[in-house]
CSV table of C-alpha atoms and ligand atoms in Angstrom, one decimal:
chain,number,residue,atom,x,y,z
A,1,UNK,CA,13.6,-14.5,16.3
A,2,UNK,CA,10.4,-14.5,14.8
A,3,UNK,CA,10.9,-15.0,11.1
A,4,UNK,CA,8.6,-16.6,9.0
A,5,UNK,CA,9.3,-16.2,5.3
A,6,UNK,CA,11.6,-18.9,4.7
A,7,UNK,CA,14.6,-16.4,3.0
A,8,UNK,CA,15.5,-19.0,-0.7
A,9,UNK,CA,18.4,-17.1,-2.9
A,10,UNK,CA,20.1,-17.9,-4.0
A,11,UNK,CA,23.3,-17.0,-6.2
A,12,UNK,CA,23.6,-17.5,-9.6
A,13,UNK,CA,26.0,-16.9,-11.8
A,14,UNK,CA,25.0,-15.7,-16.0
A,15,UNK,CA,27.1,-17.9,-18.4
A,16,UNK,CA,27.1,-15.3,-21.4
A,17,UNK,CA,30.1,-15.3,-23.8
A,18,UNK,CA,29.9,-11.5,-23.7
A,19,UNK,CA,31.0,-11.2,-19.8
A,20,UNK,CA,33.4,-13.9,-21.4
A,21,UNK,CA,35.5,-11.8,-23.6
A,22,UNK,CA,35.4,-9.7,-21.1
A,23,UNK,CA,36.9,-11.5,-18.6
A,24,UNK,CA,34.2,-10.4,-15.3
A,25,UNK,CA,32.5,-11.9,-14.1
A,26,UNK,CA,29.1,-11.6,-13.2
A,27,UNK,CA,25.8,-13.2,-10.8
A,28,UNK,CA,22.3,-11.7,-9.8
A,29,UNK,CA,21.1,-12.7,-6.2
A,30,UNK,CA,17.5,-13.7,-6.3
A,31,UNK,CA,15.6,-11.8,-4.8
A,32,UNK,CA,12.5,-12.2,-7.0
A,33,UNK,CA,12.6,-16.1,-5.4
A,34,UNK,CA,11.6,-14.8,-2.1
A,35,UNK,CA,7.9,-14.4,-2.7
A,36,UNK,CA,5.8,-13.6,-5.6
A,37,UNK,CA,4.4,-10.7,-4.0
A,38,UNK,CA,6.0,-9.8,-1.4
A,39,UNK,CA,8.9,-10.1,-3.6
A,40,UNK,CA,12.3,-8.9,-3.4
A,41,UNK,CA,13.6,-5.8,-1.5
A,42,UNK,CA,9.6,-5.4,-0.4
A,43,UNK,CA,10.2,-9.0,2.4
A,44,UNK,CA,13.4,-7.9,3.5
A,45,UNK,CA,12.1,-3.6,3.8
A,46,UNK,CA,8.8,-4.8,5.8
A,47,UNK,CA,10.1,-7.5,7.8
A,48,UNK,CA,11.7,-5.5,11.0
A,49,UNK,CA,8.2,-2.7,10.4
A,50,UNK,CA,6.2,-6.1,11.1
A,51,UNK,CA,8.6,-6.8,14.1
A,52,UNK,CA,7.7,-3.3,15.4
A,53,UNK,CA,4.2,-3.9,14.6
A,54,UNK,CA,3.9,-6.8,16.9
A,55,UNK,CA,6.0,-5.4,19.5
A,56,UNK,CA,4.0,-2.2,20.0
A,57,UNK,CA,0.6,-3.9,19.3
A,58,UNK,CA,-0.8,-2.8,16.8
A,59,UNK,CA,-2.8,-4.8,14.4
A,60,UNK,CA,-3.0,-2.1,11.5
A,61,UNK,CA,-0.3,-0.9,8.6
A,62,UNK,CA,-1.4,2.5,7.1
A,63,UNK,CA,1.1,2.9,3.9
A,64,UNK,CA,1.4,5.2,0.8
A,65,UNK,CA,2.3,4.7,-3.2
A,66,UNK,CA,1.7,5.1,-6.5
A,67,UNK,CA,-0.8,3.2,-8.5
A,68,UNK,CA,1.2,0.5,-9.5
A,69,UNK,CA,3.2,0.2,-6.7
A,70,UNK,CA,5.2,-3.1,-5.8
A,71,UNK,CA,5.3,-2.1,-2.0
A,72,UNK,CA,1.9,-1.8,-2.4
A,73,UNK,CA,0.5,-4.8,-2.6
A,74,UNK,CA,4.1,-6.7,-0.6
A,75,UNK,CA,2.2,-5.1,2.4
A,76,UNK,CA,-1.6,-5.5,1.3
A,77,UNK,CA,0.1,-9.5,0.7
A,78,UNK,CA,2.1,-9.1,3.9
A,79,UNK,CA,-0.7,-8.2,6.1
A,80,UNK,CA,-2.6,-10.9,4.5
A,81,UNK,CA,0.0,-14.0,5.7
A,82,UNK,CA,0.2,-12.4,9.3
A,83,UNK,CA,-3.2,-11.1,10.9
A,84,UNK,CA,-2.7,-7.8,10.1
A,85,UNK,CA,-4.9,-5.3,8.9
A,86,UNK,CA,-3.7,-2.7,5.7
A,87,UNK,CA,-4.4,0.1,3.9
A,88,UNK,CA,-3.1,2.5,1.9
A,89,UNK,CA,-3.6,5.8,0.5
A,90,UNK,CA,-2.8,5.9,-3.6
A,91,UNK,CA,-1.5,8.6,-5.0
A,92,UNK,CA,-3.9,10.7,-7.8
A,93,UNK,CA,-6.9,10.4,-8.8
A,94,UNK,CA,-9.0,6.9,-8.7
A,95,UNK,CA,-7.7,3.7,-10.6
A,96,UNK,CA,-8.2,0.2,-11.0
A,97,UNK,CA,-5.5,-2.1,-12.5
A,98,UNK,CA,-3.8,-5.4,-12.0
A,99,UNK,CA,-1.4,-4.3,-9.1
A,100,UNK,CA,-4.3,-2.4,-7.1
A,101,UNK,CA,-6.9,-5.1,-7.8
A,102,UNK,CA,-4.4,-7.7,-5.8
A,103,UNK,CA,-4.1,-5.0,-2.7
A,104,UNK,CA,-7.7,-5.5,-2.6
A,105,UNK,CA,-8.2,-9.7,-2.9
A,106,UNK,CA,-5.3,-9.6,0.0
A,107,UNK,CA,-7.4,-7.2,1.3
A,108,UNK,CA,-6.1,-4.0,1.6
A,109,UNK,CA,-8.4,-0.9,2.1
A,110,UNK,CA,-6.8,1.6,-1.1
A,111,UNK,CA,-7.9,6.4,-0.5
A,112,UNK,CA,-6.9,7.8,-3.6
A,113,UNK,CA,-5.5,11.1,-2.0
A,114,UNK,CA,-4.4,13.9,-5.4
A,115,UNK,CA,-1.6,14.1,-5.5
A,116,UNK,CA,-1.4,17.8,-3.1
A,117,UNK,CA,-2.2,16.0,-0.2
A,118,UNK,CA,-0.4,13.0,-0.4
A,119,UNK,CA,2.7,14.9,0.1
A,120,UNK,CA,1.2,15.5,3.2
A,121,UNK,CA,2.0,12.0,4.8
A,122,UNK,CA,2.0,12.1,8.3
A,123,UNK,CA,-0.4,14.9,8.4
A,124,UNK,CA,-3.2,12.1,6.2
A,125,UNK,CA,-2.3,9.5,8.9
A,126,UNK,CA,-2.7,12.0,11.7
A,127,UNK,CA,-6.1,12.7,10.7
A,128,UNK,CA,-7.6,9.8,9.2
A,129,UNK,CA,-6.0,6.7,12.1
A,130,UNK,CA,-4.9,6.1,16.0
A,131,UNK,CA,-0.7,6.2,16.0
A,132,UNK,CA,-1.7,3.8,19.1
A,133,UNK,CA,-3.4,1.2,17.0
A,134,UNK,CA,-1.2,1.6,13.3
A,135,UNK,CA,1.0,2.4,12.5
A,136,UNK,CA,3.0,4.2,9.7
A,137,UNK,CA,5.1,3.2,7.2
A,138,UNK,CA,6.2,5.7,4.1
A,139,UNK,CA,5.7,5.3,0.4
A,140,UNK,CA,8.5,3.1,-0.7
A,141,UNK,CA,9.0,1.5,3.0
A,142,UNK,CA,11.4,4.1,3.9
A,143,UNK,CA,12.7,4.1,6.9
A,144,UNK,CA,15.8,2.7,9.1
A,145,UNK,CA,14.3,-1.5,9.9
A,146,UNK,CA,13.2,-1.4,6.2
A,147,UNK,CA,17.1,-0.2,5.6
A,148,UNK,CA,18.2,-3.2,8.7
A,149,UNK,CA,16.3,-4.7,6.9
A,150,UNK,CA,18.3,-5.0,4.0
A,151,UNK,CA,21.8,-5.7,5.2
A,152,UNK,CA,21.0,-8.1,6.1
A,153,UNK,CA,21.5,-10.2,2.7
A,154,UNK,CA,25.1,-9.3,3.1
A,155,UNK,CA,24.7,-11.7,6.0
A,156,UNK,CA,24.3,-14.4,3.2
A,157,UNK,CA,27.0,-14.0,0.9
A,158,UNK,CA,28.2,-17.1,0.3
A,159,UNK,CA,31.0,-15.9,-1.5
A,160,UNK,CA,32.9,-12.0,-1.2
A,161,UNK,CA,32.3,-9.9,-4.8
A,162,UNK,CA,34.6,-7.2,-5.8
A,163,UNK,CA,31.2,-5.0,-7.0
A,164,UNK,CA,27.2,-5.5,-5.8
A,165,UNK,CA,25.1,-3.4,-8.0
A,166,UNK,CA,21.1,-2.2,-7.2
A,167,UNK,CA,18.9,0.2,-8.2
A,168,UNK,CA,17.1,2.5,-6.7
A,169,UNK,CA,13.4,4.7,-5.8
A,170,UNK,CA,14.0,5.7,-2.5
A,171,UNK,CA,17.2,4.3,-1.7
A,172,UNK,CA,17.0,2.1,1.4
A,173,UNK,CA,18.0,-1.1,-0.1
A,174,UNK,CA,21.4,0.7,-1.1
A,175,UNK,CA,21.7,2.0,2.2
A,176,UNK,CA,21.0,-1.8,4.2
A,177,UNK,CA,22.8,-3.0,1.7
A,178,UNK,CA,26.1,-1.1,2.8
A,179,UNK,CA,25.2,-1.1,6.1
A,180,UNK,CA,25.4,-4.5,6.0
A,181,UNK,CA,29.3,-4.0,3.6
A,182,UNK,CA,30.5,-2.8,6.7
A,183,UNK,CA,29.1,-4.5,10.0
A,184,UNK,CA,31.7,-7.4,7.6
A,185,UNK,CA,34.0,-5.2,6.9
A,186,UNK,CA,33.6,-6.6,3.4
A,187,UNK,CA,36.0,-4.2,1.0
A,188,UNK,CA,33.0,-4.7,-2.0
A,189,UNK,CA,32.2,-1.2,-3.9
A,190,UNK,CA,28.0,-1.0,-3.5
A,191,UNK,CA,27.2,0.9,-7.2
A,192,UNK,CA,23.6,2.8,-7.8
A,193,UNK,CA,20.9,2.7,-10.4
A,194,UNK,CA,19.0,5.3,-9.4
A,195,UNK,CA,15.7,5.1,-11.6
A,196,UNK,CA,14.3,8.7,-11.6
A,197,UNK,CA,15.5,11.4,-13.3
A,198,UNK,CA,17.0,13.8,-11.0
A,199,UNK,CA,17.3,11.9,-8.1
A,200,UNK,CA,19.8,13.9,-7.0
A,201,UNK,CA,17.8,14.0,-3.4
A,202,UNK,CA,18.6,10.6,-3.0
A,203,UNK,CA,21.7,11.4,-1.6
A,204,UNK,CA,20.6,13.1,1.4
A,205,UNK,CA,17.8,10.5,1.7
A,206,UNK,CA,21.0,7.7,2.2
A,207,UNK,CA,22.4,10.3,4.7
A,208,UNK,CA,19.2,10.9,7.1
A,209,UNK,CA,19.1,6.3,7.3
A,210,UNK,CA,22.3,6.2,8.4
A,211,UNK,CA,24.9,5.8,5.4
A,212,UNK,CA,27.3,8.1,3.8
A,213,UNK,CA,26.6,8.2,0.9
A,214,UNK,CA,30.4,9.1,0.1
A,215,UNK,CA,30.5,5.1,0.5
A,216,UNK,CA,28.4,4.3,-2.1
A,217,UNK,CA,28.7,5.2,-6.5
A,218,UNK,CA,25.7,6.4,-7.9
A,219,UNK,CA,25.5,5.8,-11.7
A,220,UNK,CA,23.2,8.5,-12.3
A,221,UNK,CA,22.5,8.2,-16.6
A,222,UNK,CA,20.8,4.7,-16.7
A,223,UNK,CA,17.7,6.7,-15.5
A,224,UNK,CA,15.9,6.3,-19.5
A,225,UNK,CA,13.8,9.8,-18.7
A,226,UNK,CA,12.6,9.5,-16.0
A,227,UNK,CA,10.7,6.6,-13.2
A,228,UNK,CA,9.0,4.0,-15.6
A,229,UNK,CA,10.3,5.5,-18.8
A,230,UNK,CA,11.2,3.8,-21.0
A,231,UNK,CA,13.6,3.5,-24.4
A,232,UNK,CA,13.3,1.1,-27.4
A,233,UNK,CA,17.3,0.7,-26.6
A,234,UNK,CA,16.1,-0.7,-23.4
A,235,UNK,CA,13.2,-2.9,-24.0
A,236,UNK,CA,15.2,-4.5,-26.9
A,237,UNK,CA,18.1,-5.6,-23.6
A,238,UNK,CA,15.5,-6.9,-21.5
A,239,UNK,CA,13.3,-8.7,-24.0
A,240,UNK,CA,16.9,-10.9,-25.2
A,241,UNK,CA,17.8,-10.8,-21.2
A,242,UNK,CA,14.5,-12.9,-20.8
A,243,UNK,CA,15.4,-14.9,-23.9
A,244,UNK,CA,18.9,-16.2,-22.9
A,245,UNK,CA,19.2,-16.1,-19.3
A,246,UNK,CA,16.0,-17.4,-17.8
A,247,UNK,CA,15.7,-14.3,-15.7
A,248,UNK,CA,13.1,-12.5,-15.7
A,249,UNK,CA,13.3,-8.7,-15.5
A,250,UNK,CA,10.8,-5.1,-16.4
A,251,UNK,CA,12.1,-2.1,-17.6
A,252,UNK,CA,11.6,-0.1,-13.9
A,253,UNK,CA,14.2,-1.2,-12.1
A,254,UNK,CA,15.5,-4.2,-12.4
A,255,UNK,CA,16.0,-4.0,-16.0
A,256,UNK,CA,17.7,-0.2,-16.1
A,257,UNK,CA,20.5,-1.5,-13.2
A,258,UNK,CA,21.2,-4.6,-15.3
A,259,UNK,CA,21.2,-2.3,-18.4
A,260,UNK,CA,24.3,-0.3,-16.6
A,261,UNK,CA,26.0,-3.0,-15.5
A,262,UNK,CA,26.8,-5.1,-19.2
A,263,UNK,CA,27.2,-1.6,-20.0
A,264,UNK,CA,29.7,-0.9,-17.5
A,265,UNK,CA,31.0,-3.6,-18.5
A,266,UNK,CA,31.0,-3.1,-22.0
A,267,UNK,CA,33.2,0.0,-21.7
A,268,UNK,CA,35.5,-1.7,-19.9
A,269,UNK,CA,34.6,-0.2,-16.7
A,270,UNK,CA,35.5,-3.2,-14.2
A,271,UNK,CA,39.1,-4.9,-13.7
A,272,UNK,CA,39.6,-8.2,-15.6
A,273,UNK,CA,38.7,-11.1,-13.4
A,274,UNK,CA,36.3,-8.3,-11.0
A,275,UNK,CA,33.7,-10.4,-10.2
A,276,UNK,CA,30.1,-8.6,-9.7
A,277,UNK,CA,27.2,-9.3,-8.5
A,278,UNK,CA,23.7,-8.5,-8.8
A,279,UNK,CA,20.6,-8.2,-7.1
A,280,UNK,CA,17.4,-8.4,-8.2
A,281,UNK,CA,15.2,-6.3,-6.0
A,282,UNK,CA,12.0,-8.4,-7.7
A,283,UNK,CA,8.9,-6.5,-8.0
A,284,UNK,CA,7.8,-8.1,-11.2
A,285,UNK,CA,3.6,-7.9,-11.2
A,286,UNK,CA,4.6,-4.7,-12.4
A,287,UNK,CA,5.0,-5.8,-16.0
A,288,UNK,CA,1.3,-6.2,-15.7
A,289,UNK,CA,1.1,-2.2,-16.6
A,290,UNK,CA,4.4,-2.5,-19.0
A,291,UNK,CA,3.6,-5.1,-21.7
A,292,UNK,CA,1.9,-3.6,-24.2
A,293,UNK,CA,5.4,-1.3,-24.6
A,294,UNK,CA,7.1,-4.5,-26.2
A,295,UNK,CA,4.4,-5.1,-28.9
A,296,UNK,CA,7.0,-2.7,-31.3
A,297,UNK,CA,9.8,-4.9,-31.0
A,298,UNK,CA,7.3,-8.0,-31.5
A,299,UNK,CA,6.3,-6.9,-34.9
A,300,UNK,CA,9.5,-6.6,-36.1
A,301,UNK,CA,11.2,-9.2,-34.4
A,302,UNK,CA,14.7,-9.0,-36.6
A,303,UNK,CA,15.2,-6.0,-35.7
B,1,PLP,C1,11.3,-0.6,-4.9
B,1,PLP,C2,12.0,-1.2,-5.8
B,1,PLP,C3,12.1,-0.7,-6.0
B,1,PLP,C4,13.6,0.1,-5.0
B,1,PLP,O1,14.1,0.2,-4.0
B,1,PLP,P1,14.6,1.1,-2.3
B,1,PLP,O2,14.4,0.6,-1.6
B,1,PLP,O3,12.9,2.0,-2.4
B,1,PLP,O4,15.3,2.9,-3.6
B,1,PLP,C5,14.3,-1.8,-6.5
B,1,PLP,N1,13.4,-2.2,-7.0
B,1,PLP,C6,12.4,-3.0,-7.0
B,1,PLP,C7,12.1,-4.4,-7.7
B,1,PLP,C8,11.8,-1.9,-6.4
B,1,PLP,O5,10.1,-3.4,-6.6
């Protein structure tokens, strides 16, 4: 089978004294180590769409995202690596930033569209591209092929876990992980931390991918006011976590997810002796736009 990236994503145990005190085992699945730019769940979501493109003889990938989208960067890097032309519709006014700059370096063509036009993705695609040549990939890699790629993470696990925890944007990764859990007939409970505020649309999106959202356990209260929003409490936690574990996380996805896990552990949510696995979904280039948020911490180091 076509498998052009050799997966390297170990499961690592965190040895935090607080965790020992609470008598839980916490592990991290290091999908951030898969690739620096085609990182985390983004490679898992891209794998089958790229395979389908080859099958149907399509040479151009067309996708959608915001100006700091990890998905756009992953598509751009994958396109460069696998000889696929990539184009993206970027939401909002023309801007430049390090993520878009790297997308351009990988050869991606960017087209900025205002928010109302951006909503009509199929229409934008139909107006600018020939569906026989170009492949439509939804924002964030949302879709059943993406979920299928994510389901394979479960097949890689080297031991059993009572709980698996993942952040959710579109819910594709969560839907896929649950499909993997079924396929392997595991009793593992999947926990989902939505990073958007008022993200109940996720239930429908997950159902549309063939997963019953009732099988998932949602933790709705860790969005910190919304997508890419941060609070000092979250930033302090992230800074502490990075400095004590050596594992880089960022405020938009993985920071909120790991914060949620520690908060739930502290509140005694998980039974004693539970073994918990956090999925590090990568996306660290997003940090490039958020480092300035940490300035307040560095100005008051003893806080
Ligand atoms: C894109 C992204 C997610 C969201 O994944 P979905 O499948 O859209 O829910 C989570 N974490 C990181 C780091 C991401 O870049």
